[in-house]
CSV table of C-alpha atoms in Angstrom, one decimal:
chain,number,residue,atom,x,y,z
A,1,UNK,CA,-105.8,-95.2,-69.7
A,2,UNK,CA,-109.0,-94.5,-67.7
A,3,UNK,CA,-108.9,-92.2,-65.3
A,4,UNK,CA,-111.3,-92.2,-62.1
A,5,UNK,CA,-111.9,-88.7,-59.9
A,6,UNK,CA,-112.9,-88.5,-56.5
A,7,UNK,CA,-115.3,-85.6,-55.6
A,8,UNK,CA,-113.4,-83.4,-53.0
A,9,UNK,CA,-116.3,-83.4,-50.6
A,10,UNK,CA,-116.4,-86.8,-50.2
A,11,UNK,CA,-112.0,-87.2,-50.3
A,12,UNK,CA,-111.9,-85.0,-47.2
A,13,UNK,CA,-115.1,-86.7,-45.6
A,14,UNK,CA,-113.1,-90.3,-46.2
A,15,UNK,CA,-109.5,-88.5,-44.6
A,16,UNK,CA,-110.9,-86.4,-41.9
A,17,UNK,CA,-112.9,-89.8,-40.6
A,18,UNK,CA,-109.4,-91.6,-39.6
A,19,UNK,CA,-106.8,-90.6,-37.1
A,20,UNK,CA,-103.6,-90.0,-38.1
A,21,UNK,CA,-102.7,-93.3,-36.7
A,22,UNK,CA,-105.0,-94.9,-39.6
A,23,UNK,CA,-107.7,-95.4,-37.4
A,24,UNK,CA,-111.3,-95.2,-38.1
A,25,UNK,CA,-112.5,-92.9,-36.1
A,26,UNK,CA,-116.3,-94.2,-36.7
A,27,UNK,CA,-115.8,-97.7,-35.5
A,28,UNK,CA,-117.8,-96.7,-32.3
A,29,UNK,CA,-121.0,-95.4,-34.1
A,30,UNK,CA,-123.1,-98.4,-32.4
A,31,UNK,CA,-121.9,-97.9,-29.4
A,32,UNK,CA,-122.6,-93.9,-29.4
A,33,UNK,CA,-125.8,-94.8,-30.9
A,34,UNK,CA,-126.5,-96.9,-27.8
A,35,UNK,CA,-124.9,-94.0,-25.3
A,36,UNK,CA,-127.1,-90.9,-27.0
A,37,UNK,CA,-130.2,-93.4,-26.5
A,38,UNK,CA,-129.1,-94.1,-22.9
A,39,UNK,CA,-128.7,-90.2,-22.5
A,40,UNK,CA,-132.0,-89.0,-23.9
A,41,UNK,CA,-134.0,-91.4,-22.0
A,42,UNK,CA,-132.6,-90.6,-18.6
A,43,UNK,CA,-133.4,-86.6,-18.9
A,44,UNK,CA,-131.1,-85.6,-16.2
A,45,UNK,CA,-131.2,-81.8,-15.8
A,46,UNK,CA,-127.5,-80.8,-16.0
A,47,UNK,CA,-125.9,-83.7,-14.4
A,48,UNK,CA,-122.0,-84.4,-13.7
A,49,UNK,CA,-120.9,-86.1,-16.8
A,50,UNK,CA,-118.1,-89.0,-16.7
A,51,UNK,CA,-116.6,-89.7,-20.0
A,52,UNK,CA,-113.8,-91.8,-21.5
A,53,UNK,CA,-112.4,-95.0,-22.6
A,54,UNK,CA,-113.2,-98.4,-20.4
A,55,UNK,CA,-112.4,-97.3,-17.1
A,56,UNK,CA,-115.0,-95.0,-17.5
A,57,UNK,CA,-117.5,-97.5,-18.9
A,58,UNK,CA,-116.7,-100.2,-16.2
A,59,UNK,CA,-117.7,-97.6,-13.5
A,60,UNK,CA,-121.1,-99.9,-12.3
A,61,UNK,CA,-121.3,-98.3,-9.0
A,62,UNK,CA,-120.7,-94.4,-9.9
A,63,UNK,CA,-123.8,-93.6,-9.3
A,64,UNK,CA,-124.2,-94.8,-5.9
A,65,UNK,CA,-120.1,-93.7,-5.1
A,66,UNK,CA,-121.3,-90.1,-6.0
A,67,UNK,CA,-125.0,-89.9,-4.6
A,68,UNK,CA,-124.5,-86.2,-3.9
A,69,UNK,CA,-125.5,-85.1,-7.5
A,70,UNK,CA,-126.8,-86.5,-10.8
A,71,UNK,CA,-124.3,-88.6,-12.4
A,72,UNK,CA,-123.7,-89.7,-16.2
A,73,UNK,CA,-121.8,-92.6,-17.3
A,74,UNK,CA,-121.0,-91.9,-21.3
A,75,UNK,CA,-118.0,-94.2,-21.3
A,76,UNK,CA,-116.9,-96.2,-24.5
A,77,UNK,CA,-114.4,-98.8,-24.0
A,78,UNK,CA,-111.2,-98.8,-26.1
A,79,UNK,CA,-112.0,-95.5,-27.4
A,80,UNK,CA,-108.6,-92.7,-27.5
A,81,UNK,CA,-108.7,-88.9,-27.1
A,82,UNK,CA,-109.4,-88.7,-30.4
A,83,UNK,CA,-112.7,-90.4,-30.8
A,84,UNK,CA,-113.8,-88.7,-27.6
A,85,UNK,CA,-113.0,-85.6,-30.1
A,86,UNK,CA,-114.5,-87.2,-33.1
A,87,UNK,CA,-117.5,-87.4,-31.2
A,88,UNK,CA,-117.7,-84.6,-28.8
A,89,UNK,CA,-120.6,-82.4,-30.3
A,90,UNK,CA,-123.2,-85.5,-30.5
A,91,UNK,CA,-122.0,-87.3,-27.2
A,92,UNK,CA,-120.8,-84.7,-24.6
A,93,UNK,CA,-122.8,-81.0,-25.8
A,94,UNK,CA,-126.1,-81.9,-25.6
A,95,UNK,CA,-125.9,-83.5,-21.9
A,96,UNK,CA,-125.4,-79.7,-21.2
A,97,UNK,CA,-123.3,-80.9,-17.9
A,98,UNK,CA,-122.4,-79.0,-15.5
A,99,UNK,CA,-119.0,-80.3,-14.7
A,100,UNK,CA,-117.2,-83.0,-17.0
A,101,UNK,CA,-114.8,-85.9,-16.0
A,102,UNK,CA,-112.6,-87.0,-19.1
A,103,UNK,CA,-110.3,-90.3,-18.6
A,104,UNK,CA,-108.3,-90.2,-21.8
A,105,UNK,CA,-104.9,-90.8,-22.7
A,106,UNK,CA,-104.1,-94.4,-21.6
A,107,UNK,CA,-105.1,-96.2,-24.6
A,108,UNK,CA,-103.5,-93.7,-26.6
A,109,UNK,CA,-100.2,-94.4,-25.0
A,110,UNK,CA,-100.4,-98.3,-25.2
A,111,UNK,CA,-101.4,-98.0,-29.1
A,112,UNK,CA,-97.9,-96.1,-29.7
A,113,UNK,CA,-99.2,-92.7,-30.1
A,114,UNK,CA,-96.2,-89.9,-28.9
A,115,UNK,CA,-97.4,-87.5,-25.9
A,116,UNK,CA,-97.1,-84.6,-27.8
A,117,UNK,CA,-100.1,-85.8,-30.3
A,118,UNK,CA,-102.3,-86.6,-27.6
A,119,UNK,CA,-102.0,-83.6,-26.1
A,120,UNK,CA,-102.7,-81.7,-29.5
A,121,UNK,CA,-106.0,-83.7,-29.6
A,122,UNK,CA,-106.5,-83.0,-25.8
A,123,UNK,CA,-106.2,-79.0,-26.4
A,124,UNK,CA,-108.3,-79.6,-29.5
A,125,UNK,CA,-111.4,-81.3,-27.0
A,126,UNK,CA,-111.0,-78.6,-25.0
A,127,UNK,CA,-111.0,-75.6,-27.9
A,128,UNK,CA,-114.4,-77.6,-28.6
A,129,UNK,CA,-116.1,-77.8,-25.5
A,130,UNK,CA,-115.0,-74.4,-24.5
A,131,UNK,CA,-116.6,-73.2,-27.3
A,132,UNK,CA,-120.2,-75.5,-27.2
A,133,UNK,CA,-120.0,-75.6,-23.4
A,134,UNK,CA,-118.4,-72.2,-21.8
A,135,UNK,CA,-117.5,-71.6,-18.3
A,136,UNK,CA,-118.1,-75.6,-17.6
A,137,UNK,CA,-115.3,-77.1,-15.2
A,138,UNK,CA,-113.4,-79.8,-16.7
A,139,UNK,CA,-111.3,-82.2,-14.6
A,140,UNK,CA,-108.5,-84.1,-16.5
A,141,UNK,CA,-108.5,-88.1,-15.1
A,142,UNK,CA,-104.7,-89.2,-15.2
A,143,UNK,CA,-103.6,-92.1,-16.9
A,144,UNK,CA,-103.6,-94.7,-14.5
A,145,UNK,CA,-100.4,-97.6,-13.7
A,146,UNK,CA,-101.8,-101.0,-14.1
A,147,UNK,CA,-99.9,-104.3,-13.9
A,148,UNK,CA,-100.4,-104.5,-18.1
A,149,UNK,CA,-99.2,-101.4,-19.0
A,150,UNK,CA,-96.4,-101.1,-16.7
A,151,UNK,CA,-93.9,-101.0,-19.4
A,152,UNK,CA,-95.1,-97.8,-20.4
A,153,UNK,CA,-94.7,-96.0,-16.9
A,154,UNK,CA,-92.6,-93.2,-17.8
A,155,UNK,CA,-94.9,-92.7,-21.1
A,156,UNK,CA,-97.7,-92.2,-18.7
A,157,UNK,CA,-96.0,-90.2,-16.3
A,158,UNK,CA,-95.0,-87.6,-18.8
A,159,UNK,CA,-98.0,-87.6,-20.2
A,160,UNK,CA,-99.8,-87.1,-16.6
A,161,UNK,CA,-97.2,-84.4,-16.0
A,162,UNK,CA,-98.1,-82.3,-19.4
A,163,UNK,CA,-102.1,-82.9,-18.3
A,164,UNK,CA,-101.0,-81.2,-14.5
A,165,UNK,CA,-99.6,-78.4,-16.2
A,166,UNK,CA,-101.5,-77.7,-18.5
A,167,UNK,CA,-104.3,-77.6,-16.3
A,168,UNK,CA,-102.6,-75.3,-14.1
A,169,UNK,CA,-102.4,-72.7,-16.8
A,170,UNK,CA,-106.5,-72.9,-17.0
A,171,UNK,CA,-108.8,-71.7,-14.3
A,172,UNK,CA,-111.4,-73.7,-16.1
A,173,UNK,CA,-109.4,-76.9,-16.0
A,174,UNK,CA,-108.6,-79.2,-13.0
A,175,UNK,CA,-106.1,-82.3,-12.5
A,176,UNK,CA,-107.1,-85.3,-10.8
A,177,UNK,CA,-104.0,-87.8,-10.0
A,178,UNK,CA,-105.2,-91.4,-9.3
A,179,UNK,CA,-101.7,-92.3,-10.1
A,180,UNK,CA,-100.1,-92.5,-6.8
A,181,UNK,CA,-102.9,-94.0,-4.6
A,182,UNK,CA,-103.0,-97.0,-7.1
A,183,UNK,CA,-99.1,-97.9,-6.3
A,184,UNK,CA,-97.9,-100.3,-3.1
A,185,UNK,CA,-94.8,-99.5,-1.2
A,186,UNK,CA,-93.0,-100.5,-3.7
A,187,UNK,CA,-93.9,-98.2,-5.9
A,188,UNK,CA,-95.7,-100.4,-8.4
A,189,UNK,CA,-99.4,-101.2,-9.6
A,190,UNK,CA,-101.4,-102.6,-6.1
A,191,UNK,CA,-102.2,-106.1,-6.9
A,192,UNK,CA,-105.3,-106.2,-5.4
A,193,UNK,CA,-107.3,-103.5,-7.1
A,194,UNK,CA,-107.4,-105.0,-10.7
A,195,UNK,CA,-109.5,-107.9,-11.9
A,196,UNK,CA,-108.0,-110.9,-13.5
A,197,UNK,CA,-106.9,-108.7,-17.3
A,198,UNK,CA,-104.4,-106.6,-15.1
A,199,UNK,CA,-105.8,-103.6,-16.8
A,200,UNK,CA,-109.2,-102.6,-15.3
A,201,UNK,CA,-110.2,-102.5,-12.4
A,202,UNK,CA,-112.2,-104.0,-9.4
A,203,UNK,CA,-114.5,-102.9,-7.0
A,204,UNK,CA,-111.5,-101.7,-4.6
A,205,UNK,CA,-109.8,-100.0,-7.2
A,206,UNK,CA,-112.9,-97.8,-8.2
A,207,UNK,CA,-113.4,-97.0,-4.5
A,208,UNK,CA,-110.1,-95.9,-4.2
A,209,UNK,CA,-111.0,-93.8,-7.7
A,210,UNK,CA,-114.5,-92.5,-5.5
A,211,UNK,CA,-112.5,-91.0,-2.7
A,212,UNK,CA,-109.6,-89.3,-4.8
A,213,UNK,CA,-112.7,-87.5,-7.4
A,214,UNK,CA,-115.0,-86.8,-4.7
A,215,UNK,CA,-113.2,-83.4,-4.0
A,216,UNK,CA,-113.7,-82.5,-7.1
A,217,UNK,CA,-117.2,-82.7,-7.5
């Protein structure tokens, strides 16, 4: 029988570029492509960085919502706190920013992953851009309720309650809750701050968003 070997190198290189949840963690190279290109040709000096999955991305007006200081959308839809890992060092080090936003965690949750994994890939970003990036203020986004999603409240609650205290143990590290301002009396999702997918959200919804972050600018 014929056997066929794998060089180790390249073994690794092919298990270290999926998640544990058998993702590829490449399949936003384009789009990063896009974001670095974006990033160099902009030059900001040390500008407030805003990272993260869609909600991030969708952001059109963060620019004008915070023009107090040089702002930096680097926001790649559907991405996890993994890839945001994955691609830390070419995405978020060289901005050289001096306070990062990070909205992570709610794709996560709807793809099935378990809190305590997200977090281990949360302390893992942070390990990293500690290291690359020390003494730079990081402010944890929480998960957000949206009409969608709502089936997985009490996932994102606990997760939003392990991002709170963990950030409470780090001087370095801030949590913002955008959880409750985004609920009607009734204590669900506000209809009228989403646009028609009942995930993302409209112009309302990121105003809301404005005035909750501006404190922590």
């Amino acid at each position: 029988m014929q056997r066929y070997y794998v060089p180790l190198t390249l073994a690794l290189a092919l298990c270290f570029s999926f998640t544990a949840e058998g993702q590829d963690a490449r399949r936003f190279d384009a789009e990063i492509g896009h974001l670095i290109q974006k990033r160099d040709s902009l030059q900001l000096a040390n500008p407030i960085l805003f990272v993260g999955s869609s909600t991030i991305r969708m952001w059109q007006g963060l620019s004008e919502d915070f023009s107090e200081a040089p702002v930096l959308n680097m926001g790649f839809g559907g991405s996890q706190m993994s890839d945001l890992l994955y691609y830390a060092e070419s995405l978020v080090v060289p901005v050289r920013p001096r306070k990062i936003f990070i909205y992570e965690g709610d794709n996560d949750i709807a793809a099935g992953k378990k809190t305590c994994r997200i977090m281990k890939d949360t302390r893992r970003l942070l390990r990293l851009l500690g290291r690359e990036l020390p003494g730079v203020p990081i402010v944890l986004i929480s998960a957000k309720p949206s009409p969608s999603r709502w089936a997985f409240q009490k996932k994102y609650e606990k997760f939003n309650q392990r991002l709170d205290r963990l950030c409470r143990r780090r001087p370095e590290l801030a949590f913002a809750n955008t959880w409750n301002i985004m609920l009607d009396e009734a204590g669900r999702p506000r209809a009228d701050i989403f646009i028609e997918d009942q995930l993302h959200m409209n112009r309302k919804g990121y105003e809301l968003w404005a005035e909750a972050l501006r404190p922590f600018l």
